[in-house]
Amino acid sequence: MSNKLVLVLNCGSSSLKFSVIDASTGDDQISGLAECFGLEDSRIKWKVNGEKQTASLGAFTAHSEAVEYIVNNILSAHPQIAEQILTIGHRVVHGGEKYTQSVIIDETVLQGIEDSAIFAPLHNPAHLIGIRAAQAAFPSLPQVAVFDTAFHQTMPEKAFIYALPYKLYREYGIRRYGAHGTSHLFVSREAAKAIGKDIADTNVICAHLGNGASVTAIKGGKSVDTSMGLTPLEGLVMGTRCGDMDPSIVYHLIDQLGYTADEVNNLMNKQSGLLGISELTNDCRGIEEAYEQGHKGATLALDIFCYRLAKYIASYTVPLGRLDALVFTGGIGENSDIIRAKVLNLLEIFNFEVDDERNKAARFGKQGQITTDKGPIALVIPTNEEWVIAEDAMSLLK
């Protein structure tokens, strides 16, 4: 048994992903998900050494009760694993400009996470609840915050400043921060290994595609531009988020159509994207099934999703100058051969050539090149944010 185990907690607004990871190898000892907080059917499922289990958490469970369940029912049943945990790593979506790298959590850091919650109102408050619950459950273990925004703090001003009065940035921090940084960091490192280059000499564009989606231009291992902005709403079409649009639509909805500001916020974040266009679902698997059956809304949703993504990828060759590889990751990026092929075909100006066999093989956790050997390289690399969090947490202990 390794003595480098880290408990990684990722608190969403109504869920909690957790895993116990060997920081040196990335291997899971325990992994699981508690979900549907605040509802009567809240539940938890987990896996220990490949063996799956599930349990009901009872009505109206929240993050603190879920952490207690993990400690009292799961870790206590596996003391040989629990006693090897040296630290706890927390994924935190937004760290503003204050945090350019992972940090050991103290009261100052907790305040910093709270201050940044205005930019991530669905995520940061949940992270704080999870951190405090973990501190109560593990009072003797150091806790580490790993920020999604930290990787993007290497972007130059020309990439992150909005064309608004500069004082809004200077006085209120209104700028582009990005997200999914932990995923983009991991995948860019793995891409460098896959193409046999040093990370410092590797230029890649990484497309992290899931219910939330973003593209990042990574030059020499550093983020130089990314599609998400002040919040995770900017950029690509996503599961329920609209991504880029004319900001005047907000005023049209309020002034002409009678929407409230809260209703507009809800519409753009929770009713738009694949769900809004297709009028079916935000789940890409459902969209693809309907697309294959000829459903017009699903076809349009898929076409817009791929078109917007291809445009972003093409534009991100500008800050790179040279593209060594295009990388797909995230739930959709790792599993949708249909979307990958559509996007690569839209990028015909770069001479990408899809290898259908390779593209179909690189699914369900499998890594690999999905283009022919004739032209530019496109790869599928499964992301592993939890491993990055575990590595960072362990390195800070040292």
C-alpha positions as CSV (number, residue, x, y, z in Angstrom):
1,M,0.0,0.0,0.0
2,S,1.3,3.5,-0.9
3,N,2.0,6.0,1.7
4,K,1.1,8.8,-0.8
5,L,-2.7,8.7,-0.6
6,V,-4.7,11.8,-1.0
7,L,-8.5,12.2,-0.5
8,V,-9.8,14.4,-3.3
9,L,-13.1,16.2,-2.9
10,N,-14.9,18.0,-5.7
11,C,-18.1,19.7,-4.5
12,G,-20.7,20.7,-7.0
13,S,-23.8,22.7,-6.3
14,S,-25.8,19.5,-5.5
15,S,-23.2,16.8,-5.6
16,L,-19.8,15.6,-4.3
17,K,-17.3,13.6,-6.3
18,F,-14.6,11.9,-4.1
19,S,-11.7,9.6,-4.5
20,V,-8.7,8.3,-2.7
21,I,-5.7,8.5,-5.0
22,D,-2.1,7.4,-5.0
23,A,-0.4,10.7,-5.9
24,S,2.6,9.0,-7.5
25,T,0.7,6.7,-9.9
26,G,-2.8,8.3,-10.2
27,D,-4.4,5.0,-9.3
28,D,-7.8,5.2,-7.5
29,Q,-8.1,3.2,-4.3
30,I,-11.7,4.5,-3.7
31,S,-13.9,6.6,-6.0
32,G,-17.5,7.7,-5.8
33,L,-20.2,10.2,-6.2
34,A,-22.8,11.6,-3.8
35,E,-25.6,13.3,-5.7
36,C,-29.1,14.9,-5.7
37,F,-28.5,16.8,-2.5
38,G,-31.7,18.5,-1.2
39,L,-33.9,15.9,-2.8
40,E,-35.6,12.9,-1.2
41,D,-33.7,10.5,-3.5
42,S,-30.2,11.7,-2.6
43,R,-27.8,8.8,-2.9
44,I,-24.1,7.8,-2.9
45,K,-22.3,5.3,-5.1
46,W,-18.7,4.2,-4.8
47,K,-16.1,1.8,-6.0
48,V,-13.4,0.1,-4.0
49,N,-10.8,-1.9,-6.0
50,G,-13.3,-2.3,-8.8
51,E,-16.2,-3.4,-6.6
52,K,-19.3,-1.1,-6.9
53,Q,-21.7,-0.2,-4.1
54,T,-24.5,2.2,-3.6
55,A,-26.7,3.5,-0.8
56,S,-29.5,6.0,-0.1
57,L,-28.5,9.0,1.9
58,G,-32.0,9.8,3.0
59,A,-34.1,12.9,2.5
60,F,-32.5,16.3,2.1
61,T,-28.8,15.3,2.6
62,A,-26.2,18.1,2.0
63,H,-22.4,18.2,1.6
64,S,-21.6,17.9,5.3
65,E,-23.7,14.8,5.7
66,A,-22.2,13.3,2.6
67,V,-18.6,13.9,4.0
68,E,-19.7,12.3,7.3
69,Y,-21.0,9.2,5.3
70,I,-17.8,8.9,3.4
71,V,-15.8,9.0,6.7
72,N,-18.1,6.9,8.9
73,N,-19.3,4.3,6.4
74,I,-16.8,4.0,3.5
75,L,-13.4,4.9,4.9
76,S,-14.0,3.3,8.2
77,A,-14.8,0.0,6.4
78,H,-11.3,0.2,4.8
79,P,-9.0,1.3,7.6
80,Q,-5.9,0.0,5.6
81,I,-6.7,2.7,3.0
82,A,-7.9,5.4,5.4
83,E,-4.8,5.4,7.6
84,Q,-2.6,6.1,4.6
85,I,-4.4,9.4,3.7
86,L,-1.9,12.2,4.3
87,T,-3.8,15.2,3.0
88,I,-7.1,16.3,1.4
89,G,-7.2,18.1,-2.0
90,H,-10.2,20.3,-2.9
91,R,-11.1,21.3,-6.5
92,V,-12.1,25.0,-6.4
93,V,-13.5,26.6,-9.6
94,H,-12.6,30.2,-9.1
95,G,-9.6,31.8,-7.4
96,G,-9.6,35.1,-9.1
97,E,-6.3,36.7,-9.7
98,K,-5.1,36.0,-6.2
99,Y,-4.3,32.4,-6.7
100,T,-1.9,31.4,-9.5
101,Q,-1.2,28.0,-8.0
102,S,-2.5,25.6,-5.4
103,V,-2.3,26.5,-1.7
104,I,-2.7,25.0,1.7
105,I,-6.0,26.2,3.1
106,D,-6.1,28.6,6.0
107,E,-8.7,31.3,7.0
108,T,-7.2,33.7,4.5
109,V,-7.6,31.2,1.7
110,L,-11.2,30.5,2.8
111,Q,-11.9,34.2,2.6
112,G,-10.3,34.4,-0.8
113,I,-12.5,31.6,-2.1
114,E,-15.5,33.4,-0.7
115,D,-14.5,36.7,-2.3
116,S,-14.3,34.9,-5.7
117,A,-17.8,33.4,-5.3
118,I,-19.3,36.4,-7.1
119,F,-17.7,35.0,-10.3
120,A,-18.7,31.4,-9.6
121,P,-21.9,31.6,-7.5
122,L,-22.9,28.0,-8.2
123,H,-19.6,26.5,-7.4
124,N,-17.5,28.4,-4.8
125,P,-20.1,28.4,-2.0
126,A,-20.4,24.6,-2.4
127,H,-16.6,24.2,-2.3
128,L,-16.5,26.2,1.0
129,I,-19.2,23.9,2.5
130,G,-17.2,20.9,1.5
131,I,-13.9,22.3,2.8
132,R,-15.4,23.1,6.2
133,A,-17.0,19.7,6.4
134,A,-13.7,18.0,5.6
135,Q,-11.9,20.2,8.2
136,A,-14.4,19.0,10.8
137,A,-14.0,15.4,9.8
138,F,-10.2,15.5,9.5
139,P,-9.0,18.1,11.9
140,S,-5.4,16.9,11.9
141,L,-4.9,16.7,8.1
142,P,-3.7,19.6,5.9
143,Q,-6.3,20.7,3.3
144,V,-5.2,22.0,-0.1
145,A,-7.2,24.1,-2.6
146,V,-6.5,23.5,-6.3
147,F,-8.0,26.3,-8.5
148,D,-9.5,25.8,-12.0
149,T,-8.5,29.4,-12.8
150,A,-4.9,29.1,-11.8
151,F,-3.5,27.5,-15.0
152,H,-4.9,30.4,-17.0
153,Q,-3.1,33.1,-15.0
154,T,-0.3,33.0,-17.6
155,M,-2.6,34.6,-20.3
156,P,-1.3,37.9,-21.5
157,E,-3.4,41.1,-21.0
158,K,-4.3,41.2,-24.7
159,A,-6.1,37.8,-24.1
160,F,-7.8,38.4,-20.8
161,I,-8.9,42.1,-20.9
162,Y,-12.4,43.0,-22.1
163,A,-12.8,46.1,-24.3
164,L,-14.6,47.8,-21.5
165,P,-13.3,50.8,-19.5
166,Y,-10.0,49.7,-18.0
167,K,-11.0,50.9,-14.5
168,L,-13.5,48.0,-14.4
169,Y,-10.6,45.6,-14.4
170,R,-8.4,47.7,-12.2
171,E,-11.0,48.3,-9.5
172,Y,-13.3,45.3,-9.7
173,G,-11.3,42.5,-11.4
174,I,-13.6,42.2,-14.4
175,R,-11.6,40.2,-16.9
176,R,-11.4,36.8,-18.5
177,Y,-10.4,34.0,-16.0
178,G,-11.2,30.8,-17.8
179,A,-12.0,27.4,-16.2
180,H,-11.2,23.7,-16.6
181,G,-7.5,24.7,-16.0
182,T,-6.7,21.5,-14.1
183,S,-7.9,19.4,-17.0
184,H,-6.2,21.5,-19.6
185,L,-2.9,21.3,-17.6
186,F,-3.1,17.5,-17.3
187,V,-4.1,16.8,-20.9
188,S,-1.4,19.2,-22.4
189,R,1.3,17.3,-20.4
190,E,0.0,13.9,-21.6
191,A,-0.2,15.2,-25.2
192,A,3.5,16.2,-25.1
193,K,4.4,12.7,-24.0
194,A,2.2,11.2,-26.7
195,I,3.9,13.1,-29.5
196,G,7.3,12.6,-28.0
197,K,8.1,16.3,-27.3
198,D,9.2,18.3,-24.3
199,I,6.3,20.2,-22.8
200,A,8.3,23.4,-23.0
201,D,8.4,22.9,-26.8
202,T,4.8,21.7,-27.3
203,N,2.0,23.8,-28.7
204,V,-1.5,22.3,-28.4
205,I,-5.1,23.3,-28.6
206,C,-7.1,21.4,-26.0
207,A,-10.9,21.0,-26.2
208,H,-12.4,20.0,-22.9
209,L,-16.0,19.0,-23.9
210,G,-18.6,18.1,-21.4
211,N,-21.8,19.7,-20.1
212,G,-19.5,22.6,-19.6
213,A,-17.0,23.1,-22.4
214,S,-13.9,25.2,-23.1
215,V,-11.0,25.4,-25.5
216,T,-7.5,26.5,-24.5
217,A,-4.4,27.4,-26.5
218,I,-1.4,26.1,-24.7
219,K,2.1,27.3,-25.7
220,G,5.1,25.6,-24.2
221,G,3.0,24.2,-21.4
222,K,1.3,27.5,-20.5
223,S,-2.2,28.8,-21.2
224,V,-2.1,31.8,-23.6
225,D,-5.8,32.0,-24.3
226,T,-9.0,30.2,-23.3
227,S,-12.7,30.4,-24.3
228,M,-14.4,30.8,-20.9
229,G,-14.4,34.3,-19.4
230,L,-15.3,36.2,-16.2
231,T,-17.6,33.2,-15.6
232,P,-18.0,29.8,-17.2
233,L,-20.8,31.1,-19.4
234,E,-18.6,32.6,-22.2
235,G,-17.3,30.7,-25.2
236,L,-18.6,27.5,-26.6
237,V,-22.1,26.1,-26.9
238,M,-22.6,23.8,-23.8
239,G,-25.2,21.5,-22.4
240,T,-27.4,24.3,-21.0
241,R,-25.2,27.4,-21.4
242,C,-25.5,29.6,-24.5
243,G,-21.8,30.6,-24.7
244,D,-21.0,33.7,-26.8
245,M,-23.9,35.9,-27.9
246,D,-24.7,39.6,-28.5
247,P,-24.8,41.2,-25.0
248,S,-27.7,43.4,-26.2
249,I,-29.9,40.4,-26.2
250,V,-30.0,40.7,-22.4
251,Y,-31.5,44.2,-22.7
252,H,-33.9,43.1,-25.4
253,L,-35.2,40.3,-23.2
254,I,-35.6,42.6,-20.2
255,D,-36.9,45.8,-21.9
256,Q,-38.9,44.4,-24.8
257,L,-40.0,40.9,-23.6
258,G,-40.5,41.6,-19.9
259,Y,-37.9,39.1,-18.5
260,T,-36.4,39.8,-15.0
261,A,-32.6,39.8,-14.6
262,D,-32.8,36.5,-12.7
263,E,-34.9,35.0,-15.5
264,V,-32.3,36.0,-18.1
265,N,-29.5,34.6,-15.9
266,N,-31.4,31.3,-15.6
267,L,-32.2,31.3,-19.3
268,M,-28.6,31.7,-20.4
269,N,-27.1,29.3,-17.9
270,K,-29.8,26.6,-17.5
271,Q,-32.1,26.7,-20.5
272,S,-29.9,27.3,-23.5
273,G,-27.1,25.4,-25.3
274,L,-27.8,21.9,-26.6
275,L,-31.0,21.8,-24.5
276,G,-32.4,25.1,-25.7
277,I,-31.6,24.5,-29.4
278,S,-32.7,20.9,-29.6
279,E,-35.7,21.3,-27.2
280,L,-34.9,17.8,-26.2
281,T,-32.1,17.3,-23.7
282,N,-28.7,18.7,-22.6
283,D,-27.2,15.2,-22.7
284,C,-25.0,14.8,-25.7
285,R,-25.8,11.1,-26.0
286,G,-29.5,11.8,-26.3
287,I,-28.7,14.6,-28.9
288,E,-26.6,12.1,-31.0
289,E,-29.3,9.4,-30.9
290,A,-31.9,11.9,-32.1
291,Y,-29.5,13.3,-34.7
292,E,-29.0,9.8,-36.1
293,Q,-32.8,9.4,-36.3
294,G,-33.1,12.7,-38.3
295,H,-34.5,14.9,-35.6
296,K,-34.2,18.5,-36.8
297,G,-33.6,20.2,-33.5
298,A,-30.9,17.7,-32.5
299,T,-29.3,18.1,-35.9
300,L,-29.2,21.8,-35.6
301,A,-27.9,21.7,-32.0
302,L,-25.1,19.3,-33.1
303,D,-24.2,21.4,-36.1
304,I,-24.0,24.7,-34.1
305,F,-22.0,23.0,-31.3
306,C,-19.4,21.7,-33.8
307,Y,-19.3,24.8,-35.9
308,R,-18.7,27.1,-32.9
309,L,-16.0,24.7,-31.6
310,A,-14.2,24.5,-35.0
311,K,-14.2,28.3,-35.2
312,Y,-12.6,28.6,-31.8
313,I,-10.0,26.0,-32.6
314,A,-9.1,27.7,-35.8
315,S,-8.8,31.1,-34.1
316,Y,-6.5,29.7,-31.4
317,T,-3.8,28.9,-33.9
318,V,-3.1,32.7,-33.8
319,P,-1.5,32.8,-30.4
320,L,0.3,29.5,-31.0
321,G,1.9,30.2,-34.4
322,R,2.6,26.4,-34.7
323,L,0.2,23.6,-33.8
324,D,1.7,20.3,-32.7
325,A,-1.6,18.6,-31.9
326,L,-5.3,19.2,-31.3
327,V,-6.6,17.3,-28.2
328,F,-10.1,16.2,-27.3
329,T,-11.0,15.4,-23.7
330,G,-13.9,15.5,-21.2
331,G,-17.0,13.3,-21.3
332,I,-18.0,14.4,-24.9
333,G,-14.5,14.8,-26.2
334,E,-13.4,11.4,-25.0
335,N,-16.5,9.5,-26.2
336,S,-18.1,11.2,-29.2
337,D,-16.5,10.0,-32.4
338,I,-19.3,11.8,-34.3
339,I,-18.5,15.2,-32.9
340,R,-14.8,14.8,-33.3
341,A,-15.1,13.8,-36.9
342,K,-17.5,16.7,-37.7
343,V,-15.2,19.2,-36.1
344,L,-12.1,17.9,-37.8
345,N,-13.9,17.9,-41.2
346,L,-14.8,21.6,-40.6
347,L,-11.1,22.3,-40.1
348,E,-10.3,21.2,-43.6
349,I,-8.1,24.3,-44.1
350,F,-5.6,22.7,-41.8
351,N,-5.7,19.4,-43.7
352,F,-6.8,17.2,-40.7
353,E,-7.7,13.8,-42.0
354,V,-9.9,11.6,-39.8
355,D,-9.0,7.9,-39.5
356,D,-12.4,6.4,-38.9
357,E,-11.0,3.2,-37.3
358,R,-8.8,5.1,-34.9
359,N,-11.6,7.5,-34.1
360,K,-14.0,4.8,-33.2
361,A,-11.4,3.0,-31.1
362,A,-10.5,6.0,-29.0
363,R,-13.6,6.0,-26.8
364,F,-14.7,4.9,-23.3
365,G,-11.4,5.7,-21.6
366,K,-9.0,4.8,-24.4
367,Q,-6.4,7.3,-25.5
368,G,-5.0,7.6,-29.0
369,Q,-4.4,9.5,-32.3
370,I,-7.6,9.8,-34.4
371,T,-6.1,11.2,-37.6
372,T,-4.1,9.5,-40.3
373,D,-0.3,9.8,-40.4
374,K,-0.5,12.1,-43.4
375,G,-1.5,15.4,-41.9
376,P,-1.8,17.2,-38.5
377,I,-2.3,15.2,-35.3
378,A,-5.5,15.1,-33.4
379,L,-5.6,13.1,-30.2
380,V,-8.1,11.8,-27.6
381,I,-6.7,11.9,-24.1
382,P,-8.9,11.1,-21.1
383,T,-8.6,13.8,-18.5
384,N,-7.6,13.1,-14.9
385,E,-8.2,16.3,-12.8
386,E,-8.2,14.3,-9.6
387,W,-4.6,13.1,-10.2
388,V,-3.4,16.7,-10.7
389,I,-5.2,17.7,-7.4
390,A,-3.6,14.8,-5.6
391,E,-0.1,15.6,-7.0
392,D,-0.4,19.3,-6.0
393,A,-1.7,18.4,-2.6
394,M,1.2,16.0,-2.0
395,S,3.8,18.4,-3.4
396,L,2.7,21.1,-1.0
397,L,3.2,18.8,2.0
398,K,6.8,18.4,1.0
